[in-house]
PDB file of C-alpha atoms in Angstrom:
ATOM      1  CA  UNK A 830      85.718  90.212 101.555  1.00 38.00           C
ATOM      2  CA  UNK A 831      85.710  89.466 105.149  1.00 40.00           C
ATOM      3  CA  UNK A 832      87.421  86.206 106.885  1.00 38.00           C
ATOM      4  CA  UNK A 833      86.577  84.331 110.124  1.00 38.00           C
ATOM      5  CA  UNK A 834      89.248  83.014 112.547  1.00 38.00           C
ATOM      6  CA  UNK A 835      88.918  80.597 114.928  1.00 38.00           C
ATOM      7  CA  UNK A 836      92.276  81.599 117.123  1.00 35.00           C
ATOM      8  CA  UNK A 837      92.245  77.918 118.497  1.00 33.00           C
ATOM      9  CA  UNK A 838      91.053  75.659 115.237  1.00 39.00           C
ATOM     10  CA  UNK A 839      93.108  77.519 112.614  1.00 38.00           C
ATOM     11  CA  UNK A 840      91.793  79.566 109.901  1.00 40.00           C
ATOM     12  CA  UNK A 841      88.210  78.984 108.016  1.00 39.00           C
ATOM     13  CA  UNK A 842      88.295  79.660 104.651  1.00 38.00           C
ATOM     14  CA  UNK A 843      85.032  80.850 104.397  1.00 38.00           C
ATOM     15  CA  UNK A 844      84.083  84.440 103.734  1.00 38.00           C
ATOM     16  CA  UNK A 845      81.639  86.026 105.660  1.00 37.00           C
ATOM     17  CA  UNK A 846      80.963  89.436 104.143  1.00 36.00           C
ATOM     18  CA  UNK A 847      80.590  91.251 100.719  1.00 38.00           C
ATOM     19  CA  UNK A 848      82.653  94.302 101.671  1.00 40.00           C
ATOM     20  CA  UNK A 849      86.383  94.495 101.683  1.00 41.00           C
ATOM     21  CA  UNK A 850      87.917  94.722 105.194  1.00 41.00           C
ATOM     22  CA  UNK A 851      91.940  95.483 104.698  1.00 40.00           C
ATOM     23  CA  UNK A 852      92.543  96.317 108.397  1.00 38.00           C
ATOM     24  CA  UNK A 853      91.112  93.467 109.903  1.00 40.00           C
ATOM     25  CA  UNK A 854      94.803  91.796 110.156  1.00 40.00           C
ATOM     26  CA  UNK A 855      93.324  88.563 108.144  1.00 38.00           C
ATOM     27  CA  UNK A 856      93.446  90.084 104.679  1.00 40.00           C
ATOM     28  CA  UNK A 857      97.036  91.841 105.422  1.00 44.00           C
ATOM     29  CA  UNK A 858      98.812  88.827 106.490  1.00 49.00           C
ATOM     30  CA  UNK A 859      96.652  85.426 105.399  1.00 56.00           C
ATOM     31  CA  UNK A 860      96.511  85.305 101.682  1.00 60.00           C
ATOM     32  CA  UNK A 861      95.068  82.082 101.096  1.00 65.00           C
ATOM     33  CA  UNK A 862      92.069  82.461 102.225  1.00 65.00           C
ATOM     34  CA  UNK A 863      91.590  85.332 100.126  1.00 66.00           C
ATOM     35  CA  UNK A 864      92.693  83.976  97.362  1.00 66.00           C
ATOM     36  CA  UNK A 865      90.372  80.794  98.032  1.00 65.00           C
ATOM     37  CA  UNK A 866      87.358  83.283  98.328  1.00 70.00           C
ATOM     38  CA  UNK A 867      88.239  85.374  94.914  1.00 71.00           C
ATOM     39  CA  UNK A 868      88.003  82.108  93.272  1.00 69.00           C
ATOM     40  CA  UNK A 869      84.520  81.338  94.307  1.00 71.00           C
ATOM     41  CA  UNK A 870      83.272  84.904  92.862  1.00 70.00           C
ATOM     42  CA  UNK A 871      81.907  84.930  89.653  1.00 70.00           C
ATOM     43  CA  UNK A 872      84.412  86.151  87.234  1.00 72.00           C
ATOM     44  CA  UNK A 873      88.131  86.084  87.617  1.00 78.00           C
ATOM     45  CA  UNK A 874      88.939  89.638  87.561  1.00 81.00           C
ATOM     46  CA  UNK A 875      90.258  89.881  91.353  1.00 86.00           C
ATOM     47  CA  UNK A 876      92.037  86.841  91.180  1.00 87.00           C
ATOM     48  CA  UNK A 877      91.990  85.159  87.953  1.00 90.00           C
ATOM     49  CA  UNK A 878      91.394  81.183  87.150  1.00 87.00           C
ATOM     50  CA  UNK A 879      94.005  81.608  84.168  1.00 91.00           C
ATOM     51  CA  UNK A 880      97.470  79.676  85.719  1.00 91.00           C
ATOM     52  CA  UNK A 881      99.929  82.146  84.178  1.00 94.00           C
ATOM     53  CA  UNK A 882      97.897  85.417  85.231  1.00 93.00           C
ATOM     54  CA  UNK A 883      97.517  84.065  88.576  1.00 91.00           C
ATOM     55  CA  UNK A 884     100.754  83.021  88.849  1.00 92.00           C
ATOM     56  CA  UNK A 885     101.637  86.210  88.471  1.00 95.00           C
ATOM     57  CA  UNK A 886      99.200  87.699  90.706  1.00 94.00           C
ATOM     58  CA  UNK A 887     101.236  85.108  93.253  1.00 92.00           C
ATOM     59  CA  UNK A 888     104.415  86.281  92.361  1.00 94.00           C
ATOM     60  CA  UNK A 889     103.209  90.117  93.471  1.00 95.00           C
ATOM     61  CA  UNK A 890     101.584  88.811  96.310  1.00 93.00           C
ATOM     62  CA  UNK A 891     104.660  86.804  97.798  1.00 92.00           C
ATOM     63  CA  UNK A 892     106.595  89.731  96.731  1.00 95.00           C
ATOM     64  CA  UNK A 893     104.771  92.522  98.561  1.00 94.00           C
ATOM     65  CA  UNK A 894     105.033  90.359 101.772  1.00 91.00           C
ATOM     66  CA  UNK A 895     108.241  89.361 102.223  1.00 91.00           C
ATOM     67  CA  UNK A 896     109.929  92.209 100.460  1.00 94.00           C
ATOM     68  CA  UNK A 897     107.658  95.278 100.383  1.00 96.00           C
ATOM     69  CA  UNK A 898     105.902  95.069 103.795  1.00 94.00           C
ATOM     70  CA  UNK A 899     108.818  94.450 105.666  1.00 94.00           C
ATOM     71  CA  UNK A 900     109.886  97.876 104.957  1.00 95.00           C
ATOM     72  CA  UNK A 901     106.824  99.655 106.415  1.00 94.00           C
ATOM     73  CA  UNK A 902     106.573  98.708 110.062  1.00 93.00           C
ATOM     74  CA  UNK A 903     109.516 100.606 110.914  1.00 94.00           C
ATOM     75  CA  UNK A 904     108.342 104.079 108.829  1.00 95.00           C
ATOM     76  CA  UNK A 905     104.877 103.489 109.625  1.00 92.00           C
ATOM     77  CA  UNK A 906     103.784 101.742 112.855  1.00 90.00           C
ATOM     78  CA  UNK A 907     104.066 104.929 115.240  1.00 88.00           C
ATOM     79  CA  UNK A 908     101.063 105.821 114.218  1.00 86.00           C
ATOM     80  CA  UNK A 909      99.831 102.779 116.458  1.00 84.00           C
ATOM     81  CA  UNK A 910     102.137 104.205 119.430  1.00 86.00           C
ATOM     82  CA  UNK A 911     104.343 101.439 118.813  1.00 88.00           C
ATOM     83  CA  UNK A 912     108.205 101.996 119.296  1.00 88.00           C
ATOM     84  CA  UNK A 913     110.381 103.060 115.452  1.00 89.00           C
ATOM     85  CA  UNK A 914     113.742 103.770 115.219  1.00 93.00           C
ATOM     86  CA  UNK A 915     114.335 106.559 112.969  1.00 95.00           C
ATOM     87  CA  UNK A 916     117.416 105.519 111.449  1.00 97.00           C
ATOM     88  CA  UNK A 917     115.993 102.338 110.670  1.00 96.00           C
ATOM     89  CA  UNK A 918     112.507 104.124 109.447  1.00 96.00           C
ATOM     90  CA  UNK A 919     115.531 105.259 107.065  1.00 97.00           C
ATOM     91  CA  UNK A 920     117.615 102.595 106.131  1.00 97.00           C
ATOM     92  CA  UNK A 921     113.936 100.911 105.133  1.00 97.00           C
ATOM     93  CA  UNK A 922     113.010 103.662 102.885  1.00 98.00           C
ATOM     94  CA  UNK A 923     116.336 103.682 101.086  1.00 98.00           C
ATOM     95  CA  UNK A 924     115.011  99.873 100.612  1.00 97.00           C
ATOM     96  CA  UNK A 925     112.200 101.155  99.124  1.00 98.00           C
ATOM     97  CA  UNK A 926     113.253 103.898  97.069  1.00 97.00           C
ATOM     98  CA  UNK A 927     116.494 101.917  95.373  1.00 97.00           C
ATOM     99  CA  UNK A 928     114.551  98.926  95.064  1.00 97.00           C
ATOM    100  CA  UNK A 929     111.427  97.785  95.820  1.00 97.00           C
ATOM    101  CA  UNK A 930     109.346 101.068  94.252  1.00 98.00           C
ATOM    102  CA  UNK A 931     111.927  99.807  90.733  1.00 97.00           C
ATOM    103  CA  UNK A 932     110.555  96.520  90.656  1.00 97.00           C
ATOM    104  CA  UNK A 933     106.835  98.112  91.368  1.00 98.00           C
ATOM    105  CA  UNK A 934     107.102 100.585  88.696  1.00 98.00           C
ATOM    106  CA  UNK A 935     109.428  98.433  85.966  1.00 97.00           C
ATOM    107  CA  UNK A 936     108.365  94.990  86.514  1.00 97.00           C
ATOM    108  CA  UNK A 937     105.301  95.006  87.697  1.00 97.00           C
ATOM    109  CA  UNK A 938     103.659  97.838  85.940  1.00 98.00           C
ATOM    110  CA  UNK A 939     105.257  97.950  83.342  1.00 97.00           C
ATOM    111  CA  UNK A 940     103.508  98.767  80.329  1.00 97.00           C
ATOM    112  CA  UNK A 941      99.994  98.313  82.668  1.00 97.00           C
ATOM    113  CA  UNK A 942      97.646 100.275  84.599  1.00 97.00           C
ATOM    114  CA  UNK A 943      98.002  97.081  87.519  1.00 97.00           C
ATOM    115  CA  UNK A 944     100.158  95.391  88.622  1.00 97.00           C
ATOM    116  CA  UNK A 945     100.383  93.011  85.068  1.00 96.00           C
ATOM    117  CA  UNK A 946      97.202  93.852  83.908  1.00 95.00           C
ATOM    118  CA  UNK A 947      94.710  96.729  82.886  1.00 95.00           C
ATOM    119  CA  UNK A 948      92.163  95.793  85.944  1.00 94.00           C
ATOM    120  CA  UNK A 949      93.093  95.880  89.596  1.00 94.00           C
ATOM    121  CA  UNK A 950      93.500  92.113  91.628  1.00 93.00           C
ATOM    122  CA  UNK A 951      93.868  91.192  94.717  1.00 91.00           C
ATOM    123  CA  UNK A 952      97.558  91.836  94.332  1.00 94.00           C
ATOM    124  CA  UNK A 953      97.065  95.654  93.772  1.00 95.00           C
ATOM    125  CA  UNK A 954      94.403  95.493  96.698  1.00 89.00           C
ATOM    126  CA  UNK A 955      97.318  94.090  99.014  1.00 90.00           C
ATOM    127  CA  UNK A 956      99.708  96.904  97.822  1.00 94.00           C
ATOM    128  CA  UNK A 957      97.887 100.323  97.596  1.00 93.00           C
ATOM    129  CA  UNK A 958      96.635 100.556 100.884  1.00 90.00           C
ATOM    130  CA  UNK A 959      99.744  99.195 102.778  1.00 91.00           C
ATOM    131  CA  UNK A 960     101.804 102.361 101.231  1.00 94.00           C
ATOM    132  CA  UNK A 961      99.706 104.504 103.289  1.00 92.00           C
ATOM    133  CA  UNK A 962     102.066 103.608 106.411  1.00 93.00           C
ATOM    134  CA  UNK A 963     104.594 105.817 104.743  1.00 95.00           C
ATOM    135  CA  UNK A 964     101.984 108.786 105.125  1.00 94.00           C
ATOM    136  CA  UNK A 965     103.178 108.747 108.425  1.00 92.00           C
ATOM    137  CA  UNK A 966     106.446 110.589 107.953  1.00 94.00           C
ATOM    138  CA  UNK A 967     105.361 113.713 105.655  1.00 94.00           C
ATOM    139  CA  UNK A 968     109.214 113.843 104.291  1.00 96.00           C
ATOM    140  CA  UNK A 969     109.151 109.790 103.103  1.00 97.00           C
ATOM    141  CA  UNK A 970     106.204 110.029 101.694  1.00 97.00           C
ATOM    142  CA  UNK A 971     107.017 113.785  99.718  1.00 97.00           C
ATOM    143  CA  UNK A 972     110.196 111.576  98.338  1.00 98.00           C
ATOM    144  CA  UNK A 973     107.893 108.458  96.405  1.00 98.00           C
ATOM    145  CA  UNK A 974     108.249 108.333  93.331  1.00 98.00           C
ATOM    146  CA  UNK A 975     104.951 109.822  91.612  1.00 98.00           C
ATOM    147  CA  UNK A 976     104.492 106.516  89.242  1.00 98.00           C
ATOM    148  CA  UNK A 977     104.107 104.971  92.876  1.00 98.00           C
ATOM    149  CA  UNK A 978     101.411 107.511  93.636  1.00 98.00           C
ATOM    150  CA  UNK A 979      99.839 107.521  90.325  1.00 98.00           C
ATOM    151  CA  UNK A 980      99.292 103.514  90.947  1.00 98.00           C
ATOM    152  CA  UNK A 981      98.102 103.760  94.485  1.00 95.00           C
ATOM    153  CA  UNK A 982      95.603 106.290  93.398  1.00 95.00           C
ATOM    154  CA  UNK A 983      94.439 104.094  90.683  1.00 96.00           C
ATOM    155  CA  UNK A 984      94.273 101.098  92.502  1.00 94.00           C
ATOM    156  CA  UNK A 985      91.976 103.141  95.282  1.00 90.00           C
ATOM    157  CA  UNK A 986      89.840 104.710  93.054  1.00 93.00           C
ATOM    158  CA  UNK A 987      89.452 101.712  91.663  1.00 93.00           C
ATOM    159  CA  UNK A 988      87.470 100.229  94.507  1.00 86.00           C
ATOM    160  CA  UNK A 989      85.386 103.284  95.921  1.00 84.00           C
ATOM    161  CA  UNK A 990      83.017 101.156  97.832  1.00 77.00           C
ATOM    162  CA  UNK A 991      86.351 100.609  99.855  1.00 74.00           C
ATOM    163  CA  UNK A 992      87.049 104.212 100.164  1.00 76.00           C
ATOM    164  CA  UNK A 993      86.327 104.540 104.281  1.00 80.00           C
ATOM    165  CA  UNK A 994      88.806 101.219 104.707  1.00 76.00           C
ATOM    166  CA  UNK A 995      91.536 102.798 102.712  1.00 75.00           C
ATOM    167  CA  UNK A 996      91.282 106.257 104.421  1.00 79.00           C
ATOM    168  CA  UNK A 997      91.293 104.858 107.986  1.00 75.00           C
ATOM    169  CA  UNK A 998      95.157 103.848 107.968  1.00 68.00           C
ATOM    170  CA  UNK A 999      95.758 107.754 106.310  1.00 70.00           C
ATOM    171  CA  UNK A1000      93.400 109.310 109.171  1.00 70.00           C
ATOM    172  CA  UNK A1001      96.002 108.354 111.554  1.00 70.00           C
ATOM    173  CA  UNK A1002      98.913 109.855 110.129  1.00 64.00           C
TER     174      UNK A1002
END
């Protein structure tokens, strides 16, 4: 699922491709647009038309940007030759580790494959590829938790049409 942007008329809402594009920028920071696409597909697997599961789906979403990602800039975005502090890199993984990768692995999955459910969503497609930034430091990534693993492998082999979109973040580290 690909998005337009018209920089000067605000988003369009309209997708404009069949095959998942994670590093375009749209898809990692501009939610509802997805999320207004996965409801015209047919089915509701990705982002389903049931209130509570979607609600939930939300809930991950919101979560995973304004708890999660805000973690990964810091241990990840050298790789783009952009300045990181290292202490910060590991005050942000201590983040991650003591409490974000709890509320992944307890709340989230618990008792699931996904992130509440036994089929990937858009939620789990906004997650797994967005831990690759802490490929970037060998010794962050060596500490994870292997539940955390386990679930970012699933998600990715999940979608193996997506496979060259989800190794281009790891081809940098």
């Amino acid at each position: 699922i690909g998005f337009s942007s018209d920089l000067w008329g605000g988003p369009k809402c309209t997708p404009m491709v069949s095959k998942f594009d994670l590093w375009s920028g749209i898809l990692s920071f501009s939610w509802p647009p997805v999320n207004h696409a996965a409801l015209s597909l047919p089915g509701d697997k990705l982002y389903p038309k049931d209130p509570l599961k979607r609600a939930r789906v939300d809930m991950v979403l919101d979560w995973r940007q304004t708890a999660l990602y805000p973690c990964l800039p810091a241990i990840g975005y050298g790789i783009f030759g952009m300045p990181v502090d290292t202490d910060e890199a590991k005050e942000k993984f201590k983040s991650l580790q003591e409490e974000h990768f709890k509320i992944l692995t307890d709340v989230y999955l618990k008792n699931t494959k996904f992130c509440f459910s036994d089929t990937p969503t858009i939620a789990d497609l906004a997650i797994a590829p967005a831990l690759n930034f802490i490929k970037a430091r060998k010794k962050f990534w060596e500490a994870v938790p292997q539940a955390v693993k386990d679930y970012q492998a699933r998600v990715l082999e999940a979608f193996p049409g997506a496979k060259e979109n989800f190794d281009a973040l790891c081809a940098l580290c």
